[in-house]
XYZ file of C-alpha atoms in Angstrom:
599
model
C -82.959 -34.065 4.679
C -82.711 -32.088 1.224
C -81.643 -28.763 3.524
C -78.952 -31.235 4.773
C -77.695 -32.088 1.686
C -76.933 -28.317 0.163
C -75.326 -27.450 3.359
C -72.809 -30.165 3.238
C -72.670 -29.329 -0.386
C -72.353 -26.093 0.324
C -69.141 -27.097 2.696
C -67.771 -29.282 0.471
C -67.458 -26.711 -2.040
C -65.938 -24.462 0.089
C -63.093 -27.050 1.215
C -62.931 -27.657 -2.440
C -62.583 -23.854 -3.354
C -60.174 -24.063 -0.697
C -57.858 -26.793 -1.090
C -57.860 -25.380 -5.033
C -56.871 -21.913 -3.547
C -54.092 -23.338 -1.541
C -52.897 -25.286 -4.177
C -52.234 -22.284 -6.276
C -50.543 -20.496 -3.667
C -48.810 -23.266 -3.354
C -48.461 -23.767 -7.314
C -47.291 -20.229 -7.500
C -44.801 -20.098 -4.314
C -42.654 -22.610 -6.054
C -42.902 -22.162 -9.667
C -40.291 -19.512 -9.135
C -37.361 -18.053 -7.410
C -38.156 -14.652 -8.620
C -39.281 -13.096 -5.354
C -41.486 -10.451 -7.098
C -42.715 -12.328 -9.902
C -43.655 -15.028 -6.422
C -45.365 -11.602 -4.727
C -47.559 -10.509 -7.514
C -48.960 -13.993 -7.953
C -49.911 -14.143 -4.328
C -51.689 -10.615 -4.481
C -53.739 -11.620 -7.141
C -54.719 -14.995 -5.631
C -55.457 -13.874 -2.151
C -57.217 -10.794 -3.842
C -59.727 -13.635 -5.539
C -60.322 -15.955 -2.660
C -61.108 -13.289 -0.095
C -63.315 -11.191 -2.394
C -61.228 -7.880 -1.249
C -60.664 -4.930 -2.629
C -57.010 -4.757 -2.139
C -54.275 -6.730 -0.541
C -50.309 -5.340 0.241
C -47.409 -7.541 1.245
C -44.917 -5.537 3.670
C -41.652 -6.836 4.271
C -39.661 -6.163 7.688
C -36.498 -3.588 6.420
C -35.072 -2.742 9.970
C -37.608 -1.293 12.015
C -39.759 -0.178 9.445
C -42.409 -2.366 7.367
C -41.894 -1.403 3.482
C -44.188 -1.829 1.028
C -42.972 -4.946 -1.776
C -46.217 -5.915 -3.345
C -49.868 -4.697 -4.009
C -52.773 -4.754 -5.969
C -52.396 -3.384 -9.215
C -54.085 -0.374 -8.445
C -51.701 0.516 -6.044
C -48.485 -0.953 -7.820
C -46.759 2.616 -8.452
C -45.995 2.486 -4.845
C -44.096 -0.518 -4.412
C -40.567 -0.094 -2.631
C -41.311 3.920 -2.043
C -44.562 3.650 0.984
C -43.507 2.210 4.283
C -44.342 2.970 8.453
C -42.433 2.061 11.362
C -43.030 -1.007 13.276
C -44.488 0.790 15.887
C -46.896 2.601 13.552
C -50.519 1.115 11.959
C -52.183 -2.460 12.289
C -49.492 -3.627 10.261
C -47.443 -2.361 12.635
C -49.122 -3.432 15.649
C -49.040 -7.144 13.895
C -45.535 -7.377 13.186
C -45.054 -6.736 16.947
C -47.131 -9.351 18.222
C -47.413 -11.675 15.761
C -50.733 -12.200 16.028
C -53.002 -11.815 13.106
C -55.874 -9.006 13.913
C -59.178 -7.849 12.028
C -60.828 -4.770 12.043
C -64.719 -5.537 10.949
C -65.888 -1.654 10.314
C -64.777 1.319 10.320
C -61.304 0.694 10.382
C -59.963 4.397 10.490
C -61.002 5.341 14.072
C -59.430 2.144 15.163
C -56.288 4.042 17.356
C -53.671 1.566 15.609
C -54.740 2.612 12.244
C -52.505 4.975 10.329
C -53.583 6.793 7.815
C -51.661 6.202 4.233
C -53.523 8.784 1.676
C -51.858 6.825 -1.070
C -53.905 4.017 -0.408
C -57.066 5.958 -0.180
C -57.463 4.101 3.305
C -60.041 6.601 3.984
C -62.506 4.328 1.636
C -61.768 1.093 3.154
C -64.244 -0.171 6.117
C -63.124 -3.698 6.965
C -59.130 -4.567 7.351
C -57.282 -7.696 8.438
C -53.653 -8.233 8.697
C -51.386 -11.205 9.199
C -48.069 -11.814 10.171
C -45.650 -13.419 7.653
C -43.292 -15.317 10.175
C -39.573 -17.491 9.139
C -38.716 -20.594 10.081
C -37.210 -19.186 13.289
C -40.691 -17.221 14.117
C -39.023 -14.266 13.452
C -41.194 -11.500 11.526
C -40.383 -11.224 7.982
C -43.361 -9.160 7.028
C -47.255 -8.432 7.162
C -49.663 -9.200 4.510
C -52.885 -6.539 4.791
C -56.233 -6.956 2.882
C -58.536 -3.865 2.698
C -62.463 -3.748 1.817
C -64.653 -1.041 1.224
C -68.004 -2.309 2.353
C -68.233 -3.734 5.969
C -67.461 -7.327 6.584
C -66.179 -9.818 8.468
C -63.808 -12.563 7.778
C -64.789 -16.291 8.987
C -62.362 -18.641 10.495
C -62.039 -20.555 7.140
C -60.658 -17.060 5.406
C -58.393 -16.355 8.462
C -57.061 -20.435 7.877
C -56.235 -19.690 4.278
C -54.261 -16.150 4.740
C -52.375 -18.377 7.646
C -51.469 -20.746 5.519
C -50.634 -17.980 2.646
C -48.581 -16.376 4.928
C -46.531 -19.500 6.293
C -45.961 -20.357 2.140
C -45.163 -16.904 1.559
C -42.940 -16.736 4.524
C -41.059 -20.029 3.025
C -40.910 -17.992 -0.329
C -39.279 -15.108 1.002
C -36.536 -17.406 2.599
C -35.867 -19.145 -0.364
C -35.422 -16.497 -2.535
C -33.560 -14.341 -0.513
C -31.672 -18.100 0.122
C -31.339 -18.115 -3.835
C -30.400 -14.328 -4.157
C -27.502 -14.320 -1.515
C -26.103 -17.589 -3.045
C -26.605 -15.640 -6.251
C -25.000 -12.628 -4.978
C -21.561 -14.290 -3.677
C -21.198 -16.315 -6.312
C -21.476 -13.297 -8.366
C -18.940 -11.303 -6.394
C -16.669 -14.311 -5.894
C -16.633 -14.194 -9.610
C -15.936 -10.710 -9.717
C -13.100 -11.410 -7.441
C -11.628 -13.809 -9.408
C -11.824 -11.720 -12.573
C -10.193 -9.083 -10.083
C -7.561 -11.267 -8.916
C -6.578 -12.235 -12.803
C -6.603 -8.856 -13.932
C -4.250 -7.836 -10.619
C -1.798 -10.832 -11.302
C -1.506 -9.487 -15.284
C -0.715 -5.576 -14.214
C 2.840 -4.606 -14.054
C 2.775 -1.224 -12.953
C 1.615 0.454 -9.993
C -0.555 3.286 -11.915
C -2.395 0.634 -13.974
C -2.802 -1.720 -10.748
C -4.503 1.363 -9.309
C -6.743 1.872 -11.984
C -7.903 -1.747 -11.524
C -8.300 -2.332 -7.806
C -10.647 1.055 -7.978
C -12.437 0.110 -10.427
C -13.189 -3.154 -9.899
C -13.819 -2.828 -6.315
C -16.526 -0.515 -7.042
C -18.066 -2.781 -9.624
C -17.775 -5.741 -6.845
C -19.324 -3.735 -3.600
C -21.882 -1.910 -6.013
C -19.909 1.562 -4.453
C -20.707 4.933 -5.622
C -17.157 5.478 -5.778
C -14.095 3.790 -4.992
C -10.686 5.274 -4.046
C -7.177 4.356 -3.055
C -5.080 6.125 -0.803
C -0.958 5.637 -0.332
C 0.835 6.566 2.942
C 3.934 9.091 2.173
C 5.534 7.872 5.421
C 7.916 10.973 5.187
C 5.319 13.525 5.491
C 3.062 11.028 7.668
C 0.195 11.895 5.049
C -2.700 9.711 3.180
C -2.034 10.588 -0.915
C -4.683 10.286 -3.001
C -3.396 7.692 -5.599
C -6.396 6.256 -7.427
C -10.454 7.394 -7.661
C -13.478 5.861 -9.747
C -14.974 7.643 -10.957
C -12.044 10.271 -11.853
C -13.821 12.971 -10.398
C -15.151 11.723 -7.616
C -14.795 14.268 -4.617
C -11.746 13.793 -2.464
C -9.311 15.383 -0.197
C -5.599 15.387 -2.036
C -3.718 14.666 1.691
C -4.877 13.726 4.635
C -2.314 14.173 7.517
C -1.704 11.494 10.289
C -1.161 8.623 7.832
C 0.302 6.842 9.815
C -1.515 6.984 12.989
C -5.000 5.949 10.434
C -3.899 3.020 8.988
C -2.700 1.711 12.115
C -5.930 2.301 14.035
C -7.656 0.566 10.970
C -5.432 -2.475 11.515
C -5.967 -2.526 15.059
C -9.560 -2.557 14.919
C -9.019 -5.349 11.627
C -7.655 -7.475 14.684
C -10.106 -6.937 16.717
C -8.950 -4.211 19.408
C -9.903 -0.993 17.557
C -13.333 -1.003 19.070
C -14.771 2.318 17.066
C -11.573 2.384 14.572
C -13.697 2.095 11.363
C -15.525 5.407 12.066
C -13.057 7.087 13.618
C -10.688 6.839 10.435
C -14.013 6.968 8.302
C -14.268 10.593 9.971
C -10.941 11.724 10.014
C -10.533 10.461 5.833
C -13.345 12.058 4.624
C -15.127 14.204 7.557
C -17.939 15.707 4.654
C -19.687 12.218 4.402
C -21.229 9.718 7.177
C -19.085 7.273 8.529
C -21.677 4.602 7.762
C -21.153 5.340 4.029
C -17.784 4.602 4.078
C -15.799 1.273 3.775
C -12.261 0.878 4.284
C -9.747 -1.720 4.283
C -5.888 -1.000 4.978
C -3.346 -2.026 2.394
C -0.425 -3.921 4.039
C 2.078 -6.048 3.171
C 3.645 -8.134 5.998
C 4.560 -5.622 8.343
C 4.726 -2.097 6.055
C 1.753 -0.360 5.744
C 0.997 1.228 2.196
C -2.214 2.794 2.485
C -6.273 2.660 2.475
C -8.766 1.447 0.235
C -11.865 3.122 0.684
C -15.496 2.820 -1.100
C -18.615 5.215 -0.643
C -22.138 4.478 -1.261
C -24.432 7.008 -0.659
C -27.693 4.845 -0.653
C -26.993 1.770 0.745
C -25.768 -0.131 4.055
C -22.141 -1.568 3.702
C -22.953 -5.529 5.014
C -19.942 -7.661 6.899
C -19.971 -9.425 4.009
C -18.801 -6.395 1.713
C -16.087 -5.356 4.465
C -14.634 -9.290 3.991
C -14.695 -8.826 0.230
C -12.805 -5.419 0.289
C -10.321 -6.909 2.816
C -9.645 -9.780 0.080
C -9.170 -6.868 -2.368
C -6.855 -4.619 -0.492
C -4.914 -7.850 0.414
C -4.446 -8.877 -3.205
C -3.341 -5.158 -3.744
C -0.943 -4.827 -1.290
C 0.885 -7.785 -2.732
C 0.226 -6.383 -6.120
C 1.426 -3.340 -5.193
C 4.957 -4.578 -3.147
C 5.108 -6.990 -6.787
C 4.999 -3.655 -9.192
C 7.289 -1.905 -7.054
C 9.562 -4.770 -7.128
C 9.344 -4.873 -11.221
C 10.146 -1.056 -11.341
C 12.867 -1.096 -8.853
C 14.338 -3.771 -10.622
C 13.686 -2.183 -14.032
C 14.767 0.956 -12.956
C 18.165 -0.690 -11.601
C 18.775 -2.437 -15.087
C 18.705 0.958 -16.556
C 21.175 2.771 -14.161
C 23.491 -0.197 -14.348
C 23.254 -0.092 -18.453
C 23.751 3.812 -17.998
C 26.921 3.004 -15.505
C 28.161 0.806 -18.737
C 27.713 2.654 -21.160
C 29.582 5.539 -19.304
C 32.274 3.130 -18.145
C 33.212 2.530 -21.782
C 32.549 5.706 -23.254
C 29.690 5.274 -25.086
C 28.124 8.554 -24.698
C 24.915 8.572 -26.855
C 23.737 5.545 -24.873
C 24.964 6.361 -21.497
C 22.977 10.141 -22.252
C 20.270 7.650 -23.652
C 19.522 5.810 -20.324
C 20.258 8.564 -18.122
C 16.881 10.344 -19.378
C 15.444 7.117 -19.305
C 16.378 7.206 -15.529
C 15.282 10.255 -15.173
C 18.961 11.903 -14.802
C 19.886 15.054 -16.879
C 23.870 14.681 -17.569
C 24.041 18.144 -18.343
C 23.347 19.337 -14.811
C 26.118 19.575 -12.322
C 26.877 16.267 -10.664
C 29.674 13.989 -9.581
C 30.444 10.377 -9.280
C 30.832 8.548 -6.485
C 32.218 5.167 -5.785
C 32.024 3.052 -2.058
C 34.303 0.343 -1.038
C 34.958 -1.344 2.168
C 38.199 -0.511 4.300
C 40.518 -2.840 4.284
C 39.717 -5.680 6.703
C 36.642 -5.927 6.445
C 34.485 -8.589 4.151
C 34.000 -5.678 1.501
C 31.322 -8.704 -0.905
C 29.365 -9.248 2.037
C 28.960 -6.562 4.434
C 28.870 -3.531 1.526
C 25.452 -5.501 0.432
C 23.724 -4.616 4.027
C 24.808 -0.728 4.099
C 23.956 -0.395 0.950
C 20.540 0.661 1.469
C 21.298 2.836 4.136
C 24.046 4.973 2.436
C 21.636 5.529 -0.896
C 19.442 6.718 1.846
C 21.819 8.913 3.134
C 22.667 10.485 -0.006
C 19.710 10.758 -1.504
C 18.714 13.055 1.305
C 20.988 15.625 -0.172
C 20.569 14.829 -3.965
C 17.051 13.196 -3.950
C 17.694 12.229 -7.583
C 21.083 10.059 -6.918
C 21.571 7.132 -8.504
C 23.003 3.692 -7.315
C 24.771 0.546 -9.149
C 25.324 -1.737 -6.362
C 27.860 -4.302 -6.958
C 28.970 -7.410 -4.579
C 32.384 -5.677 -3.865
C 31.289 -1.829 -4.643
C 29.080 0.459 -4.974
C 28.816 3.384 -7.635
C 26.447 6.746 -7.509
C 25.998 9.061 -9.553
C 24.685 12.736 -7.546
C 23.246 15.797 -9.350
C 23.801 19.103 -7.813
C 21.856 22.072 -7.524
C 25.096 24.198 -8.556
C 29.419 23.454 -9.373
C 30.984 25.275 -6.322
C 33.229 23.841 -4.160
C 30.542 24.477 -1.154
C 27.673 21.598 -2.615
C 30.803 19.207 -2.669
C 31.608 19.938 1.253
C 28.348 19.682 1.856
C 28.283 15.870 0.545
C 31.701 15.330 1.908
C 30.487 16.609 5.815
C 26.665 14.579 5.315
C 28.645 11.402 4.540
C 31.507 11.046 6.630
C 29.301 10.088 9.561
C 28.449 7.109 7.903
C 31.404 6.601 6.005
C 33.121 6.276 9.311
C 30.702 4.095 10.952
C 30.109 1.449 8.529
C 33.984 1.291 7.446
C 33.254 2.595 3.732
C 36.000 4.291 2.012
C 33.673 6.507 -0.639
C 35.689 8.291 -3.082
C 34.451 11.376 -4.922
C 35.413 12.483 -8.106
C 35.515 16.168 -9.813
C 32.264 18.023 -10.581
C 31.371 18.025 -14.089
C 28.598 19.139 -16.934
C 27.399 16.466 -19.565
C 28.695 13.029 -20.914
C 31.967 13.663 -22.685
C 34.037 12.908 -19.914
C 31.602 10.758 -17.626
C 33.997 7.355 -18.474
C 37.640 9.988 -16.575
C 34.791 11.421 -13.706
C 34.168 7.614 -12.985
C 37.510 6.675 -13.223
C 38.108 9.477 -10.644
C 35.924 8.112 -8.152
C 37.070 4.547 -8.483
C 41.257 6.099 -8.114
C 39.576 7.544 -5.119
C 38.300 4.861 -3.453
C 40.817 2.558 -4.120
C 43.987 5.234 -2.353
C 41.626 6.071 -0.091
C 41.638 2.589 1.512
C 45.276 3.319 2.195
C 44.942 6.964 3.238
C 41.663 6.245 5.157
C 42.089 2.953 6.751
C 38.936 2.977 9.082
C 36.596 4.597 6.855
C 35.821 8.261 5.062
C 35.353 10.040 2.360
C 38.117 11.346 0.010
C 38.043 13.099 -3.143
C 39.911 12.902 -6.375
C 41.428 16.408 -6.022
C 43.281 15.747 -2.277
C 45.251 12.878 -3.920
C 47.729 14.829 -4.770
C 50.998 12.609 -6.662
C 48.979 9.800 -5.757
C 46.967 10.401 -8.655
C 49.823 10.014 -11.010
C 50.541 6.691 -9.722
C 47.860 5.028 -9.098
C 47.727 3.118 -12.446
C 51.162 2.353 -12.462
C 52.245 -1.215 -11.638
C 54.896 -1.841 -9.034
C 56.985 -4.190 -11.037
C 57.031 -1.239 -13.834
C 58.472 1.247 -11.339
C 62.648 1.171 -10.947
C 63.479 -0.653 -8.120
C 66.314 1.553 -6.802
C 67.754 2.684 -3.227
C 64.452 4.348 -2.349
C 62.387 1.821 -3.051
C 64.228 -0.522 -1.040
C 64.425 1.714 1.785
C 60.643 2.065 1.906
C 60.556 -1.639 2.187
C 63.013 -1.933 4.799
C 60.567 0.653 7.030
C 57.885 -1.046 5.878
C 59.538 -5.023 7.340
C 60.372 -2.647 10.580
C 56.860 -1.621 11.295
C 55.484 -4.836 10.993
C 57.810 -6.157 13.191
C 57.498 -4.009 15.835
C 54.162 -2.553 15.443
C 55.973 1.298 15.305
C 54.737 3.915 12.827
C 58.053 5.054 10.522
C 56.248 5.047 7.544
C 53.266 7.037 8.553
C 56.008 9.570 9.948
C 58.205 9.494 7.174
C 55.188 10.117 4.911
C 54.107 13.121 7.081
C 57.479 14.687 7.431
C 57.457 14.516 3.500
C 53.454 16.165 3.181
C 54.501 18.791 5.814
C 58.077 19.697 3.755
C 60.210 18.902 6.118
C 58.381 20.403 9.171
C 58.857 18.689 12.551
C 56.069 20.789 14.413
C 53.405 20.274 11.527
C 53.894 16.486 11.637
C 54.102 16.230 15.474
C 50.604 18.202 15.409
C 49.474 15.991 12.700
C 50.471 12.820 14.349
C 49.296 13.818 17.932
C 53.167 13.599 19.256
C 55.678 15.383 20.449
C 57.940 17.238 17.898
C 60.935 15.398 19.927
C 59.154 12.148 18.942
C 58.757 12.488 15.726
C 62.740 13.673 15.564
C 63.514 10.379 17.494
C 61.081 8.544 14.762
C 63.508 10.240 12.122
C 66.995 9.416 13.811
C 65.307 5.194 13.370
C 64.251 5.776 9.942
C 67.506 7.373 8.744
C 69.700 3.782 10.902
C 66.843 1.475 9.736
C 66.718 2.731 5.627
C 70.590 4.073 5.727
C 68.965 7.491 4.605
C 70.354 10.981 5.308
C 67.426 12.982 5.185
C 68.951 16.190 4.732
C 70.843 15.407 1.616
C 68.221 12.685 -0.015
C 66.218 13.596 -3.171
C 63.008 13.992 -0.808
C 60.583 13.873 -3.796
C 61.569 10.100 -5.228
C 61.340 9.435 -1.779
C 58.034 10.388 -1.369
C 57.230 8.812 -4.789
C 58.418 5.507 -3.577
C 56.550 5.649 -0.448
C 52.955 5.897 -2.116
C 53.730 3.900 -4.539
C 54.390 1.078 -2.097
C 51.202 2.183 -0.178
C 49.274 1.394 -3.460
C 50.603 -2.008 -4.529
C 50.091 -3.078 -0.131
C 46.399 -1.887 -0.907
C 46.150 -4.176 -4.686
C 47.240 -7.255 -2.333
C 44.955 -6.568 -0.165
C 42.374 -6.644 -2.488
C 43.197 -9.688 -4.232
């Protein structure tokens, strides 16, 4: 009866020792959220119960089993010992999930693998147990070694069970605790992004930001921005953190990159991520690369692109760098806006200052713009032919005539007005050749959009900027006489015009010329016939019938026909008139129909 009694005192002091045991693994498991701190508690405890000489806790990385905790004597090889999944008894556990002992002489067991590190080659007795989630999933193996032969009971196996279930709910909660930690870390980081991109103005401090803090936010060994030169078709290198990070300067097929990126951001690129990865930077693994494309609406602008070396890009990192090269393509479209519109305000104070002959500023905000005055250059000025709704219309070409000129002076540039526009083009050198040059590139356009684009005189420096402006605008305005439907005409083929074209009509002397011209000019309208255009050739060409037939397309007995009306219609003789006040008259009335017009 007394043997009785120590046995189930014996028992109950196990169970005791055992609930006590369990309580402290529980105790431990959720005193913290700090996984390791968690770890090292359980080593020590299961190290106690068991009586062994060393325990490890694996976790499941992948395919391979790497080592996260251990005794202490084996500490210094946390995080750097692992085996594949298909390697060892850990190994052999995590692919069953079944735990497994090995009572003696554990090393010529065929699933053992030898780890020298551990000085395996001194332990006998081995058992390992599988550390399973809440979806049975294997998270990890715990392993206890001992030197001398043994075996463990049922009540041991029970316990490192049960350890492994708590340590299993461990694991989940702090890597539960850690990725809540983690995003609401980076969503900070965002946000402290996103402030710092709404405060930037300008696009080479925006760049600066987005690299930086996108490396800071995805942990990146480097981060770097790349802007699509759509003329050349080539990625630029526009931003890198660090600075000297290694990068190609251009990467051709732009274009063709960004788009592939975008189609695979939709969701039909299939392999578009590594194939730009390879094509951007072919020297690293496509793995180690993340890249977003900057777009805004419909224009693409570029990449963003981040590098780490040591660590696998998650989906959760490509979202985040989408978010960032989203915000930077609207930051970037918003400090493009700021400096287009800044740069305008300075060409339009430079166009004012010239206007009204203010040279120091005018010089002043011409450097500011970039522009040297002392250069060759000339003025230009665009209006709309008459007829057409100059305030609305001139607004849509606008864009594509600057683009047209700046093709041949890449440094032109533009005050665009509701009714007008006014340019300003440096020239590589004075000759008459560069100015033929502008005159040929822009009467295509001239011509097809209906602008009349006057051209003044080359010059050198500011001194006489406000009479080379005035030039272009005296122009412009005879040229939407002398080139009804559109063309260019400059300030040297207006002949007498150019002496008139500031006089007023009601200051002229209204004598027998002058009312002759108007008589033609009551004909015409009338009945649609052209004796004013003919009289004004026949007075251009001196007198010659044959020059102004050719010039008019007609027949030299035409235009003498044309002559016999005008001489009935204006009681002229023009063989005895003073041809000169004739002419005088005639352009003068040609400018004052053009001033109605435009009022």
């Amino acid at each position: 009866m007394s043997l009785q009694l120590v046995e189930d005192g014996e028992a109950l002091g196990r169970v005791r020792r055992e609930n006590e045991t369990l309580y402290a693994v529980i105790k431990t498991v959720s005193s913290s959220l700090d996984l390791d701190r968690v770890l090292g508690g359980i080593v020590d405890i299961a190290t106690d119960a068991t009586a062994c000489h060393a325990c490890f806790i694996y976790f499941l990385e992948g395919d391979r089993l790497v080592l996260r905790a251990a005794s202490p004597r084996y500490s210094q090889f946390v995080g750097e010992l692992g085996l594949g999944v298909d390697e060892g008894l850990a190994g052999w556990v995590a692919r069953t999930k079944t735990p497994e002992f090995i009572r003696e002489q554990a090393m010529t067991d065929p699933r053992m693998k030898f780890i020298p590190e551990l000085d395996e080659e001194s332990f006998q007795s081995m058992v390992a147990v599988p550390i399973l989630a809440k979806s049975s999933d294997v998270i990890g193996v715990v392993v206890l070694h001992t030197v001398a032969p043994r075996e463990f009971d049922d009540d041991a196996l029970n316990f490192l069970v049960h350890t492994a279930s708590l340590v299993g709910g461990a694991i989940e909660n702090a890597q539960l605790y850690e990725e809540t930690r983690r995003r609401v870390q980076a969503l900070t980081t965002l946000t402290q992004l996103s402030q710092a991109l709404a405060a930037v103005t300008l696009r080479e401090d925006l760049y600066d930001v987005v690299a930086r803090g996108a490396r800071e936010l995805l942990r990146a060994d480097a981060c770097q921005i790349y802007r699509l030169d759509a003329d050349a078709d080539e990625l630029v290198l526009a931003a890198s953190d660090p600075a000297d990070a290694e990068a190609p300067s251009t990467r051709p097929g732009g274009t063709g990159l960004v788009l592939e990126l975008i189609r695979r951001a939709r969701g039909t690129g299939g392999n578009g991520r590594q194939n730009v990865a390879r094509a951007l930077r072919p020297d690293v693994d496509a793995d180690a690369l993340l890249i977003a494309p900057l777009v805004a609406r419909d224009e693409q602008l570029g990449l963003l692109c981040c590098l780490a070396r040591d660590r696998q890009f998650t989906d959760e990192d490509a979202e985040l760098l989408g978010a960032v090269a989203n915000q930077t393509a609207v930051g970037l479209k918003k400090a493009e806006l700021i400096e287009r519109l800044t740069a305008e305000n300075i060409v339009k104070d430079m166009f004012d200052a010239l206007a009204a002959g203010s040279m120091e500023a005018g010089e002043a905000k011409a450097q500011e713009a970039g522009c040297d005055l002392a250069r060759p250059h000339l003025f230009l000025q665009v209006e709309r032919a008459p007829g057409t709704d100059r305030a609305t219309i001139l607004a849509e070409v606008a864009t594509r005539f600057s683009a047209r000129l700046r093709r041949l002076s890449p440094r032109a540039l533009f005050d665009s007005r509701h009714d007008r526009i006014r340019a300003l083009a440096p020239l590589s050198r004075s000759d008459d050749e560069a100015v033929a040059t502008i005159r040929a590139a822009l009467e295509p356009i001239a011509a097809e959009e209906r602008l009349v684009v006057g051209l003044s005189e080359v010059d050198r420096g500011a001194g006489s900027a406000r009479r080379r402006m005035r030039e272009a605008a005296d122009a412009a305005r005879i040229g939407r006489s002398l080139v009804a439907e559109g063309g260019v005409i400059a300030y040297e083929q207006l002949g007498a015009y150019r002496y008139l074209v500031h006089l007023e009509l009601d200051q002229a002397p209204r004598d027998r010329y002058r009312l002759a011209i108007e008589k033609l000019d009551a004909y015409d309208r009338a009945r649609g016939t052209q004796l004013v255009e003919t009289l004004e050739r026949f007075l251009a060409d001196r007198g010659s019938v044959t020059s102004s037939a050719r010039a008019l397309y007609v027949h030299p007995n035409t235009v003498r026909q044309r002559l016999e009306r005008i001489e009935r219609v204006a009681d002229l003789d023009l063989s005895g008139e003073d041809l000169l006040s004739l002419e005088l008259a005639l352009k003068l009335a040609r400018l004052h129909r053009v001033r109605v017009e435009q009022q």
